[in-house]
mmCIF file of C-alpha atoms in Angstrom:
data_model
loop_
_atom_site.group_PDB
_atom_site.id
_atom_site.type_symbol
_atom_site.label_atom_id
_atom_site.label_comp_id
_atom_site.label_asym_id
_atom_site.label_seq_id
_atom_site.Cartn_x
_atom_site.Cartn_y
_atom_site.Cartn_z
ATOM 1 C CA ARG A 1 -47.676 -65.211 -57.259
ATOM 2 C CA GLY A 2 -49.396 -63.729 -60.283
ATOM 3 C CA ASN A 3 -52.696 -63.556 -58.593
ATOM 4 C CA ALA A 4 -51.252 -61.566 -55.602
ATOM 5 C CA LEU A 5 -49.618 -59.173 -58.165
ATOM 6 C CA TYR A 6 -53.110 -58.872 -59.897
ATOM 7 C CA ARG A 7 -54.944 -57.989 -56.535
ATOM 8 C CA GLY A 8 -52.341 -55.457 -55.741
ATOM 9 C CA LYS A 9 -53.105 -53.969 -59.073
ATOM 10 C CA LYS A 10 -49.596 -54.590 -60.552
ATOM 11 C CA TYR A 11 -51.415 -55.852 -63.891
ATOM 12 C CA LYS A 12 -47.935 -55.660 -65.965
ATOM 13 C CA GLU A 13 -45.827 -57.731 -63.253
ATOM 14 C CA ALA A 14 -48.756 -60.305 -63.182
ATOM 15 C CA LEU A 15 -48.473 -60.578 -66.817
ATOM 16 C CA VAL A 16 -44.943 -62.093 -66.347
ATOM 17 C CA HIS A 17 -46.008 -64.768 -63.883
ATOM 18 C CA TYR A 18 -49.296 -65.580 -65.966
ATOM 19 C CA ASP A 19 -46.786 -66.179 -68.902
ATOM 20 C CA LYS A 20 -44.502 -68.635 -66.958
ATOM 21 C CA ALA A 21 -47.484 -70.403 -65.765
ATOM 22 C CA ILE A 22 -48.907 -70.920 -69.400
ATOM 23 C CA ALA A 23 -45.312 -72.234 -70.426
ATOM 24 C CA LEU A 24 -45.567 -74.808 -67.754
ATOM 25 C CA GLN A 25 -49.334 -75.765 -68.251
ATOM 26 C CA PRO A 26 -50.403 -74.559 -71.766
ATOM 27 C CA SER A 27 -53.775 -76.670 -71.458
ATOM 28 C CA SER A 28 -54.980 -74.641 -68.297
ATOM 29 C CA ALA A 29 -58.215 -72.559 -69.207
ATOM 30 C CA THR A 30 -57.787 -71.019 -65.745
ATOM 31 C CA TYR A 31 -54.201 -69.541 -66.656
ATOM 32 C CA TYR A 32 -55.393 -67.942 -70.088
ATOM 33 C CA ALA A 33 -58.322 -66.720 -68.218
ATOM 34 C CA ASN A 34 -55.871 -64.864 -65.680
ATOM 35 C CA ARG A 35 -53.803 -63.502 -68.271
ATOM 36 C CA ALA A 36 -56.995 -62.064 -69.878
ATOM 37 C CA ALA A 37 -57.828 -60.369 -66.705
ATOM 38 C CA ALA A 38 -54.660 -58.690 -66.640
ATOM 39 C CA HIS A 39 -54.917 -57.655 -70.009
ATOM 40 C CA LEU A 40 -58.564 -56.300 -69.648
ATOM 41 C CA MET A 41 -57.365 -54.380 -66.692
ATOM 42 C CA LEU A 42 -54.483 -52.722 -68.902
ATOM 43 C CA GLY A 43 -56.866 -51.933 -71.486
ATOM 44 C CA ASN A 44 -55.541 -54.604 -74.254
ATOM 45 C CA LEU A 45 -58.698 -55.482 -75.314
ATOM 46 C CA GLN A 46 -57.530 -57.645 -78.388
ATOM 47 C CA LYS A 47 -54.872 -59.690 -76.244
ATOM 48 C CA CYS A 48 -57.781 -60.212 -73.735
ATOM 49 C CA ILE A 49 -59.920 -61.473 -76.492
ATOM 50 C CA GLU A 50 -57.195 -63.750 -77.656
ATOM 51 C CA ASP A 51 -56.568 -65.105 -74.192
ATOM 52 C CA CYS A 52 -60.144 -65.787 -73.584
ATOM 53 C CA ALA A 53 -60.368 -67.850 -77.013
ATOM 54 C CA LEU A 54 -57.262 -69.932 -75.872
ATOM 55 C CA SER A 55 -59.183 -70.478 -72.383
ATOM 56 C CA LEU A 56 -62.160 -71.197 -74.252
ATOM 57 C CA LYS A 57 -60.488 -73.710 -76.331
ATOM 58 C CA CYS A 58 -59.307 -75.616 -73.206
ATOM 59 C CA ASP A 59 -62.772 -75.333 -71.545
ATOM 60 C CA SER A 60 -65.477 -74.282 -73.660
ATOM 61 C CA SER A 61 -67.554 -73.415 -70.759
ATOM 62 C CA TYR A 62 -65.224 -71.376 -68.700
ATOM 63 C CA THR A 63 -67.591 -68.659 -67.426
ATOM 64 C CA LYS A 64 -64.802 -66.174 -66.582
ATOM 65 C CA SER A 65 -63.464 -66.327 -70.056
ATOM 66 C CA LEU A 66 -66.868 -65.764 -71.599
ATOM 67 C CA VAL A 67 -67.673 -62.578 -69.322
ATOM 68 C CA ARG A 68 -64.151 -61.225 -69.806
ATOM 69 C CA ARG A 69 -64.402 -61.708 -73.596
ATOM 70 C CA ALA A 70 -68.049 -60.224 -73.612
ATOM 71 C CA LYS A 71 -66.761 -57.184 -72.140
ATOM 72 C CA CYS A 72 -64.130 -56.467 -74.390
ATOM 73 C CA TYR A 73 -66.609 -56.979 -77.265
ATOM 74 C CA THR A 74 -68.851 -54.543 -75.594
ATOM 75 C CA LYS A 75 -65.897 -51.901 -75.032
ATOM 76 C CA LEU A 76 -65.142 -52.220 -78.951
ATOM 77 C CA ALA A 77 -69.050 -51.925 -79.721
ATOM 78 C CA ARG A 78 -68.968 -55.317 -81.392
ATOM 79 C CA PHE A 79 -72.452 -56.083 -79.415
ATOM 80 C CA GLU A 80 -73.652 -59.260 -81.478
ATOM 81 C CA ASP A 81 -70.317 -60.920 -80.286
ATOM 82 C CA ALA A 82 -70.846 -59.543 -77.047
ATOM 83 C CA ILE A 83 -74.321 -60.723 -76.562
ATOM 84 C CA ARG A 84 -73.454 -64.209 -77.835
ATOM 85 C CA ASP A 85 -70.960 -64.511 -74.912
ATOM 86 C CA TRP A 86 -73.103 -62.825 -72.395
ATOM 87 C CA GLU A 87 -75.906 -65.378 -73.409
ATOM 88 C CA ALA A 88 -73.523 -68.183 -73.232
ATOM 89 C CA ALA A 89 -72.294 -67.242 -69.700
ATOM 90 C CA LEU A 90 -75.828 -67.145 -68.499
ATOM 91 C CA ASP A 91 -76.178 -70.880 -69.412
ATOM 92 C CA THR A 92 -73.304 -71.742 -66.492
ATOM 93 C CA ASP A 93 -73.730 -68.754 -64.283
ATOM 94 C CA PRO A 94 -77.371 -67.269 -64.186
ATOM 95 C CA SER A 95 -76.220 -64.426 -61.721
ATOM 96 C CA PRO A 96 -77.384 -61.030 -60.934
ATOM 97 C CA ASP A 97 -73.871 -59.797 -62.421
ATOM 98 C CA THR A 98 -74.207 -61.900 -65.646
ATOM 99 C CA TYR A 99 -77.704 -60.747 -66.285
ATOM 100 C CA ALA A 100 -76.614 -57.003 -65.670
ATOM 101 C CA GLY A 101 -73.685 -57.341 -68.000
ATOM 102 C CA LEU A 102 -76.146 -58.796 -70.869
ATOM 103 C CA ASP A 103 -78.702 -55.789 -70.041
ATOM 104 C CA ASP A 104 -76.100 -53.192 -70.185
ATOM 105 C CA CYS A 105 -74.765 -54.621 -73.537
ATOM 106 C CA TRP A 106 -77.997 -54.557 -74.905
ATOM 107 C CA ARG A 107 -78.670 -51.057 -73.602
ATOM 108 C CA GLN A 108 -75.517 -49.924 -75.520
ATOM 109 C CA ARG A 109 -76.744 -51.294 -78.547
ATOM 110 C CA CYS A 110 -80.021 -49.805 -78.341
ATOM 111 C CA ASP A 111 -78.370 -46.326 -77.841
ATOM 112 C CA LYS A 112 -76.144 -46.802 -80.604
ATOM 113 C CA PHE A 113 -78.932 -47.967 -82.666
ATOM 114 C CA GLU A 114 -81.033 -45.214 -81.999
ATOM 115 C CA ALA A 115 -78.256 -42.523 -82.266
ATOM 116 C CA SER A 116 -77.658 -43.763 -85.917
ATOM 117 C CA ARG A 117 -81.362 -43.795 -86.979
ATOM 118 C CA PRO A 118 -81.899 -41.090 -89.751
ATOM 119 C CA LYS A 119 -84.792 -38.399 -89.351
ATOM 120 C CA VAL A 120 -86.400 -40.082 -92.373
ATOM 121 C CA ARG A 121 -85.982 -43.559 -92.838
ATOM 122 C CA ASP A 122 -85.670 -45.584 -96.081
ATOM 123 C CA HIS A 123 -88.744 -47.882 -95.588
ATOM 124 C CA TYR A 124 -87.380 -50.185 -98.358
ATOM 125 C CA LYS A 125 -84.132 -50.714 -96.657
ATOM 126 C CA VAL A 126 -85.936 -51.386 -93.101
ATOM 127 C CA LEU A 127 -87.484 -54.027 -94.823
ATOM 128 C CA GLY A 128 -84.281 -55.356 -96.705
ATOM 129 C CA LEU A 129 -85.783 -54.498 -100.112
ATOM 130 C CA LYS A 130 -84.362 -52.671 -103.079
ATOM 131 C CA ALA A 131 -86.056 -49.609 -103.774
ATOM 132 C CA GLY A 132 -89.043 -49.889 -105.903
ATOM 133 C CA ALA A 133 -90.054 -53.468 -104.547
ATOM 134 C CA ASP A 134 -93.674 -54.554 -105.559
ATOM 135 C CA GLU A 135 -96.521 -55.393 -103.287
ATOM 136 C CA ARG A 136 -95.899 -59.123 -103.042
ATOM 137 C CA GLU A 137 -91.934 -58.553 -102.036
ATOM 138 C CA ILE A 138 -93.203 -55.986 -99.492
ATOM 139 C CA LYS A 139 -95.590 -58.340 -97.879
ATOM 140 C CA LYS A 140 -93.081 -61.345 -97.852
ATOM 141 C CA ALA A 141 -90.453 -59.422 -96.268
ATOM 142 C CA TYR A 142 -93.058 -57.981 -93.602
ATOM 143 C CA HIS A 143 -94.235 -61.506 -92.582
ATOM 144 C CA LYS A 144 -90.661 -62.725 -92.261
ATOM 145 C CA LEU A 145 -89.428 -59.859 -90.136
ATOM 146 C CA ALA A 146 -92.722 -59.684 -88.185
ATOM 147 C CA LEU A 147 -92.149 -63.389 -87.088
ATOM 148 C CA GLN A 148 -88.580 -62.495 -86.160
ATOM 149 C CA TRP A 149 -89.133 -59.125 -84.264
ATOM 150 C CA HIS A 150 -92.992 -59.297 -83.139
ATOM 151 C CA PRO A 151 -92.806 -58.549 -79.343
ATOM 152 C CA ASP A 152 -95.069 -61.561 -78.464
ATOM 153 C CA LYS A 153 -91.969 -63.616 -80.012
ATOM 154 C CA ARG A 154 -89.719 -61.846 -77.398
ATOM 155 C CA ALA A 155 -91.841 -62.223 -74.178
ATOM 156 C CA GLN A 156 -89.159 -64.747 -72.964
ATOM 157 C CA ALA A 157 -86.195 -62.364 -73.623
ATOM 158 C CA LEU A 158 -83.396 -62.571 -71.144
ATOM 159 C CA CYS A 159 -83.472 -58.767 -70.229
ATOM 160 C CA ASP A 160 -85.773 -55.734 -70.613
ATOM 161 C CA GLN A 161 -83.297 -54.016 -72.964
ATOM 162 C CA GLN A 162 -83.492 -56.839 -75.479
ATOM 163 C CA ARG A 163 -87.468 -56.641 -75.278
ATOM 164 C CA HIS A 164 -86.884 -52.872 -75.911
ATOM 165 C CA TYR A 165 -84.747 -53.361 -78.894
ATOM 166 C CA ALA A 166 -87.232 -55.934 -80.422
ATOM 167 C CA GLU A 167 -90.133 -53.402 -79.788
ATOM 168 C CA VAL A 168 -87.905 -50.433 -81.666
ATOM 169 C CA ILE A 169 -87.306 -52.814 -84.726
ATOM 170 C CA PHE A 170 -90.696 -54.215 -84.924
ATOM 171 C CA LYS A 171 -92.386 -50.702 -84.760
ATOM 172 C CA GLU A 172 -90.066 -49.374 -87.729
ATOM 173 C CA VAL A 173 -91.034 -52.565 -89.876
ATOM 174 C CA ALA A 174 -94.790 -52.234 -89.200
ATOM 175 C CA GLU A 175 -94.388 -48.595 -89.997
ATOM 176 C CA ALA A 176 -92.440 -49.300 -93.198
ATOM 177 C CA TYR A 177 -95.080 -51.831 -94.354
ATOM 178 C CA ALA A 178 -98.212 -49.463 -93.768
ATOM 179 C CA ILE A 179 -96.552 -46.525 -95.554
ATOM 180 C CA LEU A 180 -95.152 -48.606 -98.573
ATOM 181 C CA LEU A 181 -98.587 -50.454 -99.358
ATOM 182 C CA ASP A 182 -100.576 -46.996 -98.964
ATOM 183 C CA PRO A 183 -100.537 -44.991 -102.079
ATOM 184 C CA GLN A 184 -101.268 -41.721 -100.344
ATOM 185 C CA LYS A 185 -98.671 -42.152 -97.695
ATOM 186 C CA LYS A 186 -96.060 -43.709 -99.953
ATOM 187 C CA SER A 187 -96.289 -40.712 -102.108
ATOM 188 C CA GLU A 188 -95.829 -38.227 -99.122
ATOM 189 C CA TRP A 189 -92.765 -40.407 -97.973
ATOM 190 C CA GLU A 190 -91.200 -40.398 -101.437
ATOM 191 C CA GLN A 191 -91.305 -36.557 -101.568
ATOM 192 C CA GLU A 192 -89.900 -36.345 -97.905
ATOM 193 C CA PHE A 193 -87.261 -38.839 -98.494
ATOM 194 C CA SER A 194 -86.309 -37.389 -101.707
ATOM 195 C CA ALA A 195 -85.604 -33.780 -99.992
ATOM 196 C CA PHE A 196 -84.050 -35.597 -97.302
ATOM 197 C CA LEU A 197 -81.558 -37.176 -99.583
ATOM 198 C CA ALA A 198 -81.191 -33.782 -101.496
ATOM 199 C CA ASN A 199 -80.453 -32.067 -98.395
ATOM 200 C CA LEU A 200 -77.879 -34.780 -97.468
ATOM 201 C CA LYS A 201 -75.861 -34.337 -100.873
ATOM 202 C CA TRP A 202 -75.986 -30.361 -100.595
ATOM 203 C CA ARG A 203 -74.369 -30.738 -96.979
ATOM 204 C CA HIS A 204 -71.798 -33.106 -98.254
ATOM 205 C CA ALA A 205 -70.948 -30.703 -101.286
ATOM 206 C CA ALA A 206 -71.013 -27.557 -99.168
ATOM 207 C CA THR A 207 -68.662 -29.217 -96.648
ATOM 208 C CA HIS A 208 -66.037 -30.358 -99.532
ATOM 209 C CA ALA A 209 -66.484 -26.976 -101.184
ATOM 210 C CA GLY A 210 -65.187 -25.421 -97.833
ATOM 211 C CA GLY A 211 -68.402 -23.297 -97.033
ATOM 212 C CA PRO A 212 -72.347 -23.432 -97.305
ATOM 213 C CA THR A 213 -74.030 -22.933 -100.428
ATOM 214 C CA ALA A 214 -77.613 -22.298 -101.255
ATOM 215 C CA PRO A 215 -79.619 -25.105 -100.197
ATOM 216 C CA PRO A 216 -81.476 -27.257 -103.171
ATOM 217 C CA PRO A 217 -85.061 -25.890 -104.151
ATOM 218 C CA GLY A 218 -87.954 -27.366 -102.112
ATOM 219 C CA THR A 219 -85.742 -28.623 -99.042
ATOM 220 C CA ALA A 220 -87.546 -28.396 -95.989
ATOM 221 C CA THR A 221 -86.182 -26.129 -93.247
ATOM 222 C CA HIS A 222 -86.107 -28.923 -90.659
ATOM 223 C CA PHE A 223 -83.932 -31.001 -92.664
ATOM 224 C CA GLN A 224 -81.295 -28.135 -92.493
ATOM 225 C CA THR A 225 -81.804 -27.215 -89.043
ATOM 226 C CA GLY A 226 -82.591 -30.741 -87.253
ATOM 227 C CA GLN A 227 -85.711 -29.246 -85.952
ATOM 228 C CA SER A 228 -88.589 -31.551 -85.714
ATOM 229 C CA GLN A 229 -91.716 -31.138 -87.187
#
């Protein structure tokens, strides 16, 4: 009865019947997964996640619950959790739809990462270091991250977007390493990064003061306008 209502897109009514089914058989992975599906269609993402967890507690390899929870995590931009579920689902269902779901999740993660990247990056932060780290620390951090993100290590990645993400990260790591170990490049970057931070501070102060003020001396115009160099 609940499934018939679900197919008829009467999701709220279907929930009532799924509740009754679960009360009669609380150890059924299928019933929790069915109720999760109804919650997903209604946009009740947290309830869907909770029901998927209950379903997986009954059967840890129940693919439908892994996929539905992955969809919720993706919608909530919890990409690490979503990727974990998509990859687990692939173990039991290596279908085109499951691969497509994983690929889309990686695509969204890449889009969010690239949209949040500052125009001038903190190279110490890229390497997971504090400002002023010495050469030994820089080399150690680089080699650790290079092993993790080198494209050759990702050759067997499950999807194209995962490989693309690794390539973007590795490129940033390699750039940070090259700049921090080259005295001239490092000096140029430090000046540029200082101007960038000064501009951010000016923007923050101007916003809270209720209007623009004069930009800090020496701040490059392209930081103010967003134009490329």
